[in-house]
Every structure is written in structure tokens, then in C-alpha cells.
Amino acid sequence: MNDSVRHRAAGAALAALVLGGGAVGCTKGAPEESPALTPAAAVAKAAKKTEGITSLRYRMTGKVPEQGKVGGEVAMSMKPLAMSMKMTSGDQAADGPVEIRLVGKAMYIGGGAEAAKDMGGKHWIKFDMSAMGADKELNADQLGAGTADRNPAAESAFLTGSKDVKKIGAETVGGVRTTHYKGTVALDDFRKSLKGENGTTREAREKSLDQYAKMGVDSLTMDMWIDGADHTKQFRMRGTADKGPLDMTVTFLDYNKPVTVQAPPAKDTADLAEMMKGLKEN
């Protein structure tokens, strides 16, 4: 694969890895917090509401290690698993957005005219997840597929592990009135707190923690904006990884609505498995 195509794909995938993130909701209305509801309890209530999410759509912007600035929009369905992500990263913004589609067991990465020049005029490259072992440089986890099958609400629950979560005040986000909360989280402490969770919830959250551990992140400063229906409308995480700063904001547009993702036209797609097969034969 051409280095330019690989670099752009890696940037998009890294954002997918980090941006799996957050509880979601877009219910309009004023936040009506009970006087007895502490900041920690409000955050826990919002985290609990994420467990039934089956699909979502969100917008993201910020910085990730090595790649710098990123931005884009994602639509994802957990059951059945499908994802469509369009984003720009680093200095590739001038070449147009990279699009990633996850359909069944295949991931497709599409670029613009520059990418097509390196792939015989085709704009998409297909990664068959069942055959990823053929390429030692790329695998499902590196491309973001390893994170696509988990409920992205897992990261938002991290704030429940904060020992200093506090209420900042009422703020409007995307036309929705919300209450802003903020706290810091030591990820090791949060991992220890998961012992009381049920198996499915614990597994999803531990999987998210593992991804941050691989990046060298050991603590996060987190912000959540919770609407009047106890859903998180916006989510921000900041931390320091081995290879640079992490600062991402995710704004949720809707959830539990149908998400349909189609594979690109076969005639406009280069199949990595076939390409690798051809190289071995030569």
C-alpha cells in the first residue's frame, strides 16, 4: 500500500480508536436536576442510560497523538455491526476527508483523487477482517475495527470513577440546554472500581481502558454535558499519551435510529487480499 494512503488511513483509524467515545443523547429541554442528586450521582445516572444504546451518530473535533488536529462525523450501529466515518486528520485535510466503512467482516477505506492515483484509479481499498493475517503491517485493531464492535458509551462511564467530579453549571450545547460536569480520572483506579459491574459492562469498559493504556494515558480530565433527560449531549476528554497530547470533543446528534452502511462499488474498490496474493505469486 502507498505510504500516503497508509498514513491517512492510520490517522483516521486512530481517531476512530479514541473517538469511540461517550454516552449519547439529544433530547431537548432544560436540565431539571433534583436537589438531592449530587454531581457524582448525575454522572452515574447518565452513564447507566448508555447501556441500551444500539446505534448513534456524532460529530468530533480535537487533537490525537502524532496526527494532530482531527475532525469528522460518525454513524454507527452496534447490532448489526456497521460504521460509516468521514474525517480529516493532520495535514491531509487539503486532500479531502478519509472515509471508513465497516460492513459485515470487511472494512473499506476511501480517499480522494490522490489516493486513486496510487490504486489504479480506484478510490477504495478493502480489508477483509477474516484475512487480515496476510498483512503483517496492518491488522483489525490498528485500523480501528478492534474498537468498532464495542458500545462507544464505555468511555463516557470513565467519569463515574472520578473522585473530584463537580457541577460547573448550566450551558447550551447545539441548541440543547445541559448541565456541565467536570472531573479527573486515574484509569487504574477506575479499573479497580469495575469489580462490582456485571460481566458485559465490565468487559466493554475494560476493553476501552486497555486502548488508553496502550497509548500511555494514565489519567484523563473529563467534561460531560448532560441534558434534561439524563443523556450526555457532549463529551470531552484530555490527557497525555506517550506520543503527544489527547484532546477530543464529541457532540452527539442522535441515537437509536436506523443506520445503514453500504459497501462501495466493487469496480471502484481494490481488494487488499487479492493484492497480497498477487505479490506472493510474483
XYZ file of N, CA and C in Angstrom:
846
model
N 0.845 -1.180 0.000
C 0.000 0.000 0.000
C 0.882 1.232 0.000
N 0.486 2.276 -0.751
C 1.244 3.512 -0.798
C 1.316 4.146 0.584
N 2.486 4.760 0.915
C 2.678 5.336 2.241
C 1.667 6.430 2.543
N 1.315 7.225 1.525
C 0.360 8.301 1.744
C -1.002 7.757 2.138
N -1.431 6.717 1.422
C -2.719 6.104 1.728
C -2.683 5.496 3.126
N -1.577 4.809 3.452
C -1.455 4.185 4.773
C -1.480 5.239 5.878
N -0.788 6.369 5.647
C -0.708 7.415 6.665
C -2.078 8.002 6.938
N -2.825 8.280 5.877
C -4.147 8.863 6.041
C -5.084 7.873 6.712
N -4.991 6.607 6.332
C -5.835 5.592 6.944
C -5.529 5.453 8.423
N -4.230 5.485 8.754
C -3.841 5.356 10.154
C -4.360 6.521 10.977
N -4.322 7.726 10.394
C -4.831 8.880 11.120
C -6.312 8.762 11.396
N -7.054 8.336 10.392
C -8.495 8.152 10.578
C -8.777 7.062 11.584
N -8.024 5.981 11.507
C -8.245 4.858 12.408
C -7.928 5.215 13.846
N -6.869 6.009 14.054
C -6.522 6.396 15.407
C -7.638 7.224 16.022
N -8.221 8.097 15.223
C -9.340 8.875 15.733
C -10.522 7.971 16.057
N -10.749 6.965 15.212
C -11.830 6.024 15.487
C -11.581 5.314 16.804
N -10.334 4.993 17.051
C -9.953 4.311 18.286
C -10.263 5.178 19.493
N -9.858 6.456 19.400
C -10.007 7.326 20.551
C -11.420 7.855 20.667
N -12.086 7.949 19.522
C -13.376 8.598 19.499
C -14.530 7.643 19.600
N -14.271 6.486 19.980
C -15.386 5.603 20.162
C -16.369 6.249 21.066
N -16.116 7.287 21.648
C -16.416 7.778 22.878
C -17.601 8.440 23.395
N -18.404 7.944 24.202
C -19.256 8.751 25.017
C -20.683 8.298 25.079
N -21.337 8.695 26.117
C -22.765 8.496 26.216
C -23.403 9.413 25.211
N -24.680 9.233 24.941
C -25.260 9.995 23.857
C -26.692 10.374 24.156
N -27.100 11.509 23.632
C -28.482 11.909 23.776
C -28.705 13.238 23.107
N -29.928 13.495 22.659
C -30.202 14.774 22.030
C -31.584 15.277 22.407
N -32.104 14.839 23.521
C -33.409 15.275 23.960
C -33.355 16.744 24.347
N -34.278 17.543 23.814
C -34.268 18.965 24.118
C -35.027 19.238 25.412
N -34.679 20.366 26.040
C -35.365 20.733 27.267
C -34.375 21.133 28.329
N -34.865 21.827 29.327
C -33.993 22.314 30.386
C -33.595 21.197 31.321
N -32.339 21.216 31.796
C -31.931 20.224 32.772
C -32.682 20.446 34.077
N -33.255 19.397 34.613
C -34.019 19.500 35.846
C -33.399 18.580 36.877
N -32.332 19.050 37.493
C -31.589 18.240 38.442
C -32.251 18.274 39.815
N -32.466 17.131 40.404
C -33.025 17.048 41.746
C -32.026 17.622 42.738
N -32.513 18.377 43.742
C -31.597 18.928 44.745
C -30.793 17.842 45.445
N -31.351 16.629 45.511
C -30.670 15.544 46.208
C -29.654 14.830 45.322
N -29.636 15.162 44.029
C -28.765 14.472 43.083
C -27.395 15.144 43.070
N -26.401 14.473 43.606
C -25.045 15.026 43.640
C -24.441 14.962 42.246
N -23.353 15.713 41.977
C -22.684 15.619 40.681
C -22.297 14.185 40.332
N -21.765 13.441 41.300
C -21.368 12.055 41.038
C -22.571 11.202 40.667
N -23.702 11.435 41.340
C -24.908 10.662 41.056
C -25.472 11.016 39.680
N -25.393 12.292 39.300
C -25.885 12.718 37.990
C -25.086 12.072 36.868
N -23.760 12.027 37.043
C -22.891 11.399 36.051
C -23.160 9.899 35.978
N -23.346 9.267 37.127
C -23.616 7.823 37.157
C -24.938 7.506 36.480
N -25.934 8.364 36.662
C -27.245 8.149 36.050
C -27.150 8.237 34.531
N -26.377 9.210 34.038
C -26.195 9.348 32.594
C -25.438 8.152 32.029
N -24.419 7.685 32.760
C -23.650 6.527 32.300
C -24.529 5.290 32.208
N -25.426 5.129 33.174
C -26.323 3.971 33.180
C -27.231 3.974 31.963
N -27.649 5.165 31.526
C -28.554 5.266 30.384
C -27.912 4.859 29.066
N -26.594 4.754 29.033
C -25.927 4.412 27.780
C -25.963 2.918 27.460
N -26.293 2.106 28.433
C -26.152 0.666 28.261
C -27.103 0.075 27.222
N -28.210 0.767 26.926
C -29.156 0.234 25.954
C -29.007 0.796 24.559
N -27.947 1.570 24.326
C -27.766 2.192 23.011
C -27.464 1.138 21.949
N -28.179 1.190 20.832
C -27.956 0.251 19.727
C -27.381 0.930 18.495
N -27.508 2.256 18.407
C -26.930 2.985 17.277
C -26.790 4.449 17.677
N -25.907 5.161 16.980
C -25.699 6.571 17.292
C -25.004 7.281 16.145
N -25.097 8.606 16.198
C -24.412 9.463 15.229
C -23.814 10.618 16.000
N -22.548 10.944 15.729
C -21.896 12.015 16.465
C -20.862 12.742 15.619
N -20.534 13.946 16.057
C -19.526 14.784 15.409
C -18.351 14.928 16.369
N -17.131 14.982 15.822
C -15.954 15.027 16.686
C -14.929 16.029 16.173
N -14.169 16.582 17.108
C -13.109 17.513 16.753
C -12.077 17.544 17.869
N -10.819 17.809 17.516
C -9.786 17.897 18.537
C -8.421 17.488 18.041
N -7.602 16.951 18.958
C -6.241 16.525 18.632
C -5.985 15.133 19.178
N -5.254 14.321 18.400
C -4.834 12.999 18.854
C -3.321 12.886 18.684
N -2.677 12.016 19.466
C -1.211 11.877 19.390
C -0.717 11.617 17.971
N 0.361 12.247 17.604
C 1.051 12.112 16.316
C 0.301 12.767 15.161
N -1.015 12.583 15.071
C -1.760 13.073 13.920
C -2.124 14.543 14.008
N -2.187 15.093 15.212
C -2.581 16.489 15.358
C -4.079 16.660 15.269
N -4.515 17.706 14.582
C -5.938 18.031 14.524
C -6.720 16.987 13.721
N -7.897 16.647 14.229
C -8.801 15.752 13.518
C -10.219 16.290 13.636
N -11.046 15.876 12.723
C -12.451 16.261 12.774
C -13.247 15.350 11.868
N -14.511 15.159 12.183
C -15.315 14.320 11.323
C -16.654 13.981 11.924
N -17.344 13.060 11.248
C -18.667 12.632 11.679
C -18.800 11.125 11.523
N -19.475 10.500 12.482
C -19.596 9.043 12.511
C -21.051 8.641 12.683
N -21.444 7.592 11.969
C -22.726 6.924 12.194
C -22.399 5.467 12.464
N -22.940 4.917 13.537
C -22.587 3.553 13.929
C -23.789 2.785 14.438
N -23.866 1.526 14.034
C -24.865 0.598 14.552
C -24.126 -0.538 15.237
N -24.539 -0.872 16.462
C -23.906 -1.971 17.177
C -24.499 -3.316 16.789
N -25.799 -3.363 16.524
C -26.469 -4.603 16.137
C -27.457 -4.302 15.025
N -27.150 -4.726 13.773
C -25.909 -5.393 13.348
C -24.752 -4.393 13.293
N -23.534 -4.899 13.392
C -22.362 -4.041 13.406
C -22.154 -3.376 12.056
N -22.097 -2.050 12.068
C -21.845 -1.280 10.850
C -21.366 0.101 11.268
N -20.509 0.710 10.441
C -19.990 2.033 10.768
C -19.638 2.787 9.503
N -19.926 4.074 9.520
C -19.501 4.975 8.450
C -18.855 6.179 9.110
N -17.601 6.474 8.755
C -16.881 7.585 9.358
C -16.204 8.408 8.273
N -16.460 9.709 8.278
C -15.788 10.628 7.374
C -14.993 11.607 8.219
N -13.697 11.714 7.942
C -12.895 12.607 8.753
C -11.645 13.098 8.051
N -11.118 14.187 8.579
C -9.835 14.714 8.141
C -8.883 14.603 9.320
N -7.594 14.452 9.034
C -6.618 14.356 10.109
C -5.295 14.970 9.677
N -4.626 15.606 10.624
C -3.304 16.160 10.373
C -3.257 17.083 9.170
N -2.187 16.942 8.384
C -2.007 17.814 7.227
C -2.659 17.246 5.977
N -3.511 16.227 6.139
C -4.178 15.639 4.984
C -5.494 16.326 4.641
N -5.864 17.346 5.416
C -7.150 17.996 5.199
C -7.294 18.509 3.769
N -6.189 18.971 3.167
C -6.244 19.516 1.815
C -6.604 18.455 0.784
N -6.360 17.193 1.073
C -6.676 16.110 0.146
C -8.118 15.637 0.276
N -8.893 16.269 1.166
C -10.265 15.850 1.368
C -10.353 14.821 2.476
N -11.559 14.507 2.922
C -11.731 13.577 4.036
C -11.426 12.136 3.661
N -11.001 11.373 4.662
C -10.894 9.927 4.528
C -12.213 9.350 5.013
N -12.726 8.369 4.306
C -13.965 7.718 4.733
C -13.686 6.259 5.052
N -14.171 5.803 6.183
C -14.067 4.402 6.565
C -15.465 3.826 6.680
N -15.681 2.675 6.065
C -16.953 1.972 6.200
C -16.683 0.559 6.708
N -17.436 0.160 7.684
C -17.357 -1.198 8.208
C -18.666 -1.884 7.885
N -18.587 -2.909 7.042
C -19.776 -3.632 6.597
C -19.514 -5.118 6.772
N -20.250 -5.757 7.660
C -20.013 -7.172 7.914
C -18.607 -7.385 8.429
N -17.841 -8.250 7.758
C -16.475 -8.546 8.173
C -15.439 -7.799 7.332
N -15.888 -6.779 6.629
C -14.974 -6.038 5.753
C -14.911 -4.571 6.138
N -13.714 -4.019 6.086
C -13.520 -2.588 6.284
C -13.037 -1.983 4.974
N -13.642 -0.852 4.613
C -13.291 -0.145 3.387
C -12.761 1.233 3.759
N -11.631 1.607 3.170
C -11.070 2.931 3.390
C -10.994 3.642 2.053
N -11.621 4.810 1.988
C -11.686 5.556 0.740
C -10.998 6.895 0.838
N -10.370 7.305 -0.227
C -9.709 8.594 -0.288
C -10.142 9.360 -1.522
N -9.452 10.424 -1.796
C -9.788 11.255 -2.941
C -8.977 10.920 -4.172
N -8.776 11.931 -5.010
C -8.093 11.740 -6.282
C -6.650 11.284 -6.092
N -5.986 11.800 -5.051
C -4.590 11.428 -4.824
C -4.473 9.942 -4.494
N -5.403 9.443 -3.673
C -5.386 8.026 -3.328
C -5.637 7.170 -4.564
N -6.537 7.630 -5.429
C -6.861 6.869 -6.640
C -5.654 6.731 -7.557
N -4.785 7.726 -7.575
C -3.601 7.665 -8.421
C -2.702 6.493 -8.028
N -2.718 6.137 -6.753
C -1.846 5.075 -6.257
C -2.500 3.697 -6.303
N -3.782 3.659 -6.711
C -4.502 2.380 -6.718
C -5.186 2.115 -8.056
N -4.493 2.472 -9.119
C -5.027 2.182 -10.449
C -6.344 2.845 -10.753
N -6.575 4.023 -10.192
C -7.805 4.752 -10.456
C -8.938 4.420 -9.508
N -8.753 3.448 -8.643
C -9.805 3.069 -7.698
C -9.694 3.919 -6.425
N -10.843 4.264 -5.885
C -10.883 5.177 -4.750
C -10.981 4.479 -3.397
N -11.212 3.176 -3.385
C -11.414 2.443 -2.142
C -10.466 1.238 -2.058
N -10.068 0.927 -0.821
C -9.320 -0.304 -0.599
C -10.071 -1.113 0.452
N -10.183 -2.399 0.206
C -10.955 -3.292 1.073
C -10.024 -4.137 1.938
N -10.316 -4.179 3.242
C -9.597 -5.020 4.185
C -10.562 -6.095 4.674
N -10.324 -7.326 4.279
C -11.154 -8.431 4.740
C -10.651 -8.843 6.116
N -11.456 -8.597 7.153
C -11.001 -8.857 8.518
C -10.651 -10.319 8.760
N -11.298 -11.212 8.042
C -11.002 -12.635 8.225
C -9.679 -13.034 7.598
N -9.120 -12.139 6.779
C -7.859 -12.459 6.113
C -6.762 -11.462 6.457
N -6.956 -10.698 7.544
C -6.001 -9.651 7.873
C -4.610 -10.182 8.215
N -4.505 -11.450 8.574
C -3.204 -12.007 8.895
C -2.251 -12.006 7.721
N -2.761 -11.762 6.524
C -1.913 -11.752 5.333
C -1.008 -10.525 5.296
N -1.389 -9.468 6.036
C -0.596 -8.244 6.034
C -0.074 -8.008 7.447
N 1.210 -8.144 7.660
C 1.790 -8.026 8.993
C 1.848 -6.582 9.481
N 1.694 -5.614 8.554
C 1.785 -4.222 8.970
C 0.460 -3.668 9.442
N -0.636 -4.263 9.012
C -1.960 -3.770 9.347
C -2.794 -4.892 9.923
N -3.544 -4.601 10.960
C -4.482 -5.584 11.478
C -5.734 -4.864 11.939
N -6.731 -5.616 12.341
C -8.030 -5.042 12.660
C -7.944 -4.005 13.768
N -7.154 -4.267 14.794
C -7.053 -3.323 15.900
C -6.420 -2.009 15.450
N -5.363 -2.084 14.634
C -4.695 -0.875 14.186
C -5.605 -0.020 13.314
N -6.505 -0.655 12.593
C -7.398 0.076 11.709
C -8.649 0.565 12.410
N -8.780 0.241 13.684
C -9.945 0.714 14.405
C -11.047 -0.309 14.505
N -10.954 -1.419 13.760
C -12.012 -2.420 13.797
C -12.088 -3.079 15.160
N -10.972 -3.120 15.857
C -10.968 -3.736 17.172
C -11.785 -2.951 18.175
N -12.088 -1.682 17.885
C -12.896 -0.869 18.781
C -14.309 -0.674 18.268
N -14.542 -1.007 17.011
C -15.837 -0.713 16.419
C -16.948 -1.600 16.949
N -16.591 -2.761 17.524
C -17.624 -3.678 17.963
C -18.036 -3.478 19.416
N -17.566 -2.416 20.051
C -17.984 -2.174 21.420
C -18.881 -0.947 21.479
N -19.776 -0.936 22.441
C -20.637 0.215 22.627
C -19.767 1.415 23.000
N -19.768 2.480 22.200
C -18.877 3.612 22.467
C -19.222 4.376 23.730
N -20.310 3.981 24.419
C -20.633 4.609 25.695
C -19.612 4.262 26.765
N -18.765 3.280 26.500
C -17.812 2.828 27.512
C -16.936 3.960 28.033
N -16.462 4.835 27.149
C -15.570 5.908 27.593
C -16.271 6.931 28.481
N -17.553 7.212 28.194
C -18.252 8.210 28.988
C -18.370 7.768 30.438
N -18.423 6.465 30.650
C -18.569 5.956 32.014
C -17.321 6.189 32.853
N -16.204 6.531 32.218
C -14.972 6.762 32.974
C -15.159 7.830 34.047
N -15.981 8.843 33.747
C -16.138 9.942 34.694
C -16.767 9.471 36.004
N -17.442 8.329 35.988
C -18.009 7.814 37.231
C -16.905 7.398 38.199
N -15.685 7.237 37.680
C -14.562 6.874 38.533
C -13.823 8.070 39.113
N -14.312 9.280 38.819
C -13.654 10.480 39.332
C -13.963 10.684 40.811
N -12.957 11.093 41.557
C -13.135 11.389 42.975
C -13.359 12.881 43.226
N -13.316 13.673 42.141
C -13.484 15.113 42.320
C -14.478 15.714 41.329
N -15.417 14.896 40.829
C -16.384 15.406 39.855
C -17.216 16.515 40.483
N -17.418 17.582 39.705
C -18.170 18.719 40.221
C -19.068 19.301 39.136
N -20.072 20.001 39.574
C -21.004 20.659 38.666
C -20.458 22.034 38.307
N -20.337 22.302 37.001
C -19.853 23.603 36.540
C -21.014 24.577 36.398
N -22.133 24.102 35.825
C -23.300 24.967 35.667
C -24.079 24.659 34.408
N -25.126 25.435 34.164
C -25.995 25.244 33.002
C -25.356 25.857 31.760
N -25.379 25.104 30.643
C -24.840 25.585 29.372
C -25.686 25.029 28.234
N -25.741 25.753 27.121
C -26.469 25.300 25.942
C -25.482 24.728 24.933
N -25.739 23.510 24.478
C -24.877 22.823 23.507
C -25.730 22.384 22.319
N -25.434 22.918 21.148
C -26.191 22.536 19.962
C -27.676 22.788 20.090
N -28.047 23.880 20.750
C -29.450 24.221 20.923
C -30.139 23.474 22.059
N -29.391 22.657 22.785
C -29.955 21.863 23.879
C -29.419 22.383 25.210
N -30.295 22.606 26.162
C -29.874 23.064 27.479
C -29.322 21.876 28.265
N -28.161 22.060 28.847
C -27.484 20.971 29.545
C -26.893 21.458 30.862
N -26.454 20.485 31.672
C -25.669 20.777 32.857
C -24.270 20.223 32.640
N -23.280 21.056 32.870
C -21.881 20.714 32.615
C -21.242 20.176 33.903
N -20.599 18.989 33.782
C -19.862 18.388 34.894
C -18.414 18.157 34.483
N -17.522 18.161 35.470
C -16.100 18.002 35.163
C -15.399 17.254 36.290
N -14.387 16.459 35.920
C -13.617 15.747 36.930
C -12.367 15.135 36.323
N -11.500 14.623 37.173
C -10.298 13.920 36.718
C -10.408 12.449 37.102
N -9.837 11.595 36.266
C -9.955 10.156 36.467
C -8.594 9.486 36.335
N -8.174 8.781 37.374
C -6.990 7.916 37.286
C -7.476 6.570 36.757
N -6.997 6.167 35.592
C -7.564 4.996 34.928
C -7.354 3.709 35.723
N -6.258 3.604 36.465
C -6.046 2.422 37.299
C -7.107 2.327 38.385
N -7.463 3.465 38.970
C -8.500 3.470 39.996
C -9.848 3.082 39.406
N -10.118 3.576 38.199
C -11.387 3.239 37.566
C -11.458 1.743 37.253
N -10.342 1.166 36.827
C -10.318 -0.269 36.533
C -10.660 -1.076 37.796
N -10.110 -0.663 38.925
C -10.378 -1.366 40.178
C -11.852 -1.284 40.562
N -12.485 -0.169 40.216
C -13.884 0.032 40.589
C -14.847 -0.825 39.772
N -14.356 -1.442 38.702
C -15.230 -2.217 37.825
C -15.589 -3.599 38.380
N -14.999 -3.987 39.483
C -15.242 -5.322 40.041
C -16.712 -5.556 40.360
N -17.433 -4.483 40.657
C -18.837 -4.639 41.007
C -19.783 -4.613 39.818
N -19.263 -4.366 38.607
C -20.117 -4.300 37.418
C -20.451 -5.686 36.897
N -21.552 -5.768 36.119
C -21.878 -7.063 35.514
C -20.869 -7.386 34.417
N -20.823 -8.640 33.995
C -19.786 -9.100 33.076
C -19.716 -8.338 31.776
N -20.865 -8.076 31.135
C -20.880 -7.399 29.840
C -20.388 -5.962 29.959
N -20.890 -5.257 30.971
C -20.480 -3.865 31.173
C -19.005 -3.775 31.514
N -18.552 -4.651 32.404
C -17.142 -4.633 32.808
C -16.230 -4.922 31.620
N -16.597 -5.890 30.808
C -15.769 -6.250 29.656
C -15.638 -5.087 28.679
N -16.743 -4.392 28.405
C -16.711 -3.269 27.473
C -15.824 -2.141 27.996
N -15.946 -1.850 29.298
C -15.177 -0.750 29.865
C -13.700 -1.107 30.010
N -13.413 -2.363 30.330
C -12.019 -2.784 30.414
C -11.358 -2.749 29.044
N -12.100 -3.079 28.012
C -11.573 -3.041 26.655
C -11.188 -1.605 26.286
N -12.020 -0.656 26.678
C -11.706 0.745 26.423
C -10.471 1.180 27.200
N -10.396 0.768 28.457
C -9.242 1.111 29.275
C -7.950 0.582 28.662
N -8.005 -0.628 28.119
C -6.818 -1.230 27.512
C -6.301 -0.388 26.348
N -7.205 0.192 25.575
C -6.793 1.006 24.438
C -6.029 2.251 24.905
N -6.490 2.863 25.982
C -5.796 4.037 26.502
C -4.466 3.656 27.126
N -4.425 2.498 27.775
C -3.165 2.031 28.372
C -2.101 1.848 27.293
N -2.506 1.324 26.135
C -1.566 1.130 25.030
C -1.014 2.457 24.523
N -1.788 3.515 24.667
C -1.350 4.839 24.236
C -0.473 5.518 25.286
N -0.415 4.936 26.488
C 0.375 5.536 27.548
C -0.375 6.562 28.370
N -1.697 6.587 28.240
C -2.518 7.520 29.019
C -2.835 6.888 30.367
N -2.539 7.580 31.453
C -2.839 7.022 32.775
C -3.895 7.808 33.533
N -4.224 9.003 33.056
C -5.291 9.771 33.685
C -5.931 10.694 32.651
N -7.171 11.077 32.898
C -7.914 11.924 31.983
C -8.619 13.032 32.747
N -8.661 14.206 32.141
C -9.547 15.263 32.599
C -10.778 15.178 31.713
N -11.945 15.078 32.325
C -13.147 14.799 31.548
C -14.250 15.801 31.832
N -14.988 16.145 30.769
C -16.155 17.015 30.862
C -17.347 16.300 30.240
N -18.507 16.431 30.844
C -19.741 15.888 30.284
C -20.822 16.955 30.384
N -21.598 17.080 29.314
C -22.739 17.975 29.295
C -23.991 17.109 29.202
N -24.781 17.085 30.260
C -25.922 16.170 30.364
C -27.222 16.947 30.199
N -28.126 16.427 29.333
C -29.373 17.143 29.063
C -30.447 16.808 30.104
N -31.634 17.363 29.897
C -32.709 17.201 30.856
C -33.272 15.803 30.947
N -32.939 14.950 29.973
C -33.391 13.559 30.007
C -32.295 12.632 30.515
N -31.248 13.210 31.099
C -30.133 12.454 31.678
C -29.284 11.727 30.635
N -29.272 12.237 29.394
C -28.373 11.740 28.365
C -27.210 12.717 28.224
N -26.064 12.216 27.830
C -24.925 13.104 27.593
C -25.010 13.670 26.186
N -25.077 14.981 26.093
C -25.148 15.660 24.809
C -23.757 15.896 24.229
N -22.792 16.173 25.103
C -21.424 16.427 24.647
C -20.437 15.869 25.660
N -19.254 15.520 25.144
C -18.267 14.798 25.942
C -16.876 15.267 25.520
N -16.023 15.545 26.491
C -14.647 15.950 26.180
C -13.673 15.187 27.067
N -12.561 14.743 26.485
C -11.516 14.074 27.252
C -10.157 14.656 26.891
N -9.334 14.855 27.921
C -7.986 15.389 27.716
C -6.997 14.574 28.544
N -5.852 14.284 27.935
C -4.831 13.524 28.627
C -3.514 13.607 27.885
N -2.491 12.971 28.440
C -1.170 12.959 27.823
C -0.782 11.524 27.517
N -0.538 11.240 26.247
C -0.119 9.911 25.809
C 1.390 9.908 25.582
N 1.935 8.730 25.307
C 3.376 8.613 25.078
C 3.851 9.465 23.907
N 2.981 9.626 22.899
C 3.394 10.306 21.676
C 2.693 11.642 21.462
N 2.218 12.232 22.550
C 1.634 13.556 22.410
C 0.325 13.728 23.152
N -0.244 14.934 23.061
C -1.481 15.236 23.789
C -2.722 14.667 23.120
N -3.704 14.384 23.942
C -5.022 13.935 23.500
C -6.037 14.955 23.992
N -6.854 15.479 23.084
C -7.885 16.448 23.470
C -9.019 16.332 22.461
N -10.060 15.589 22.822
C -11.151 15.332 21.901
C -12.489 15.771 22.478
N -13.309 16.368 21.623
C -14.686 16.727 21.980
C -15.629 16.021 21.025
N -16.628 15.358 21.576
C -17.615 14.625 20.788
C -18.993 15.200 21.093
N -19.709 15.606 20.050
C -21.060 16.121 20.202
C -22.033 15.145 19.549
N -23.005 14.686 20.306
C -23.915 13.659 19.817
C -25.126 14.269 19.133
N -25.472 13.696 17.982
C -26.527 14.228 17.133
C -27.832 13.447 17.272
N -27.752 12.137 17.346
C -28.929 11.315 17.619
C -28.494 9.912 18.005
N -29.426 9.083 18.424
C -29.114 7.715 18.820
C -30.346 6.830 18.661
N -30.086 5.528 18.589
C -31.138 4.517 18.444
C -32.047 4.773 17.242
N -31.464 5.318 16.185
C -32.164 5.478 14.919
C -31.472 4.586 13.882
N -32.202 4.126 12.852
C -31.602 3.205 11.878
C -30.339 3.762 11.235
N -29.311 2.924 11.150
C -28.052 3.272 10.481
C -27.798 2.229 9.401
N -27.718 2.667 8.161
C -27.454 1.769 7.040
C -26.139 2.149 6.387
N -25.247 1.181 6.243
C -23.944 1.416 5.618
C -23.776 0.438 4.465
N -23.499 0.951 3.295
C -23.336 0.108 2.110
C -21.871 0.027 1.703
N -21.483 -1.125 1.180
C -20.127 -1.292 0.653
C -19.970 -0.450 -0.613
N -18.788 0.095 -0.879
C -18.554 0.862 -2.108
C -18.695 -0.046 -3.329
N -18.867 0.536 -4.512
C -18.955 -0.272 -5.727
C -17.707 -1.137 -5.911
N -17.902 -2.397 -6.246
C -16.772 -3.318 -6.408
C -15.792 -2.826 -7.475
N -16.306 -2.198 -8.528
C -15.428 -1.742 -9.613
C -14.533 -0.577 -9.198
N -14.871 0.065 -8.070
C -14.080 1.190 -7.586
C -13.286 0.818 -6.341
N -13.135 -0.505 -6.102
C -12.502 -0.993 -4.878
C -11.335 -1.920 -5.171
N -10.203 -1.672 -4.529
C -9.050 -2.566 -4.620
C -9.065 -3.465 -3.389
N -9.006 -4.783 -3.603
C -9.065 -5.756 -2.506
C -7.650 -6.066 -2.021
N -7.361 -5.753 -0.750
C -6.024 -5.968 -0.228
C -5.623 -7.441 -0.293
N -6.565 -8.336 0.011
C -6.253 -9.766 -0.010
C -5.797 -10.193 -1.396
N -6.459 -9.697 -2.419
C -6.079 -10.031 -3.798
C -4.731 -9.420 -4.151
N -4.517 -8.195 -3.663
C -3.230 -7.545 -3.925
C -2.084 -8.312 -3.291
N -2.286 -8.773 -2.048
C -1.248 -9.525 -1.354
C -1.016 -10.879 -2.036
N -2.102 -11.488 -2.516
C -1.992 -12.760 -3.207
C -1.149 -12.609 -4.467
N -1.390 -11.511 -5.193
C -0.637 -11.266 -6.408
C 0.843 -11.057 -6.141
N 1.148 -10.372 -5.037
C 2.543 -10.134 -4.689
C 3.253 -11.440 -4.350
N 2.550 -12.350 -3.638
C 3.156 -13.630 -3.274
C 3.428 -14.478 -4.516
N 2.515 -14.424 -5.477
C 2.670 -15.218 -6.691
C 3.822 -14.713 -7.533
N 4.091 -13.423 -7.399
C 5.202 -12.848 -8.175
C 6.524 -13.023 -7.434
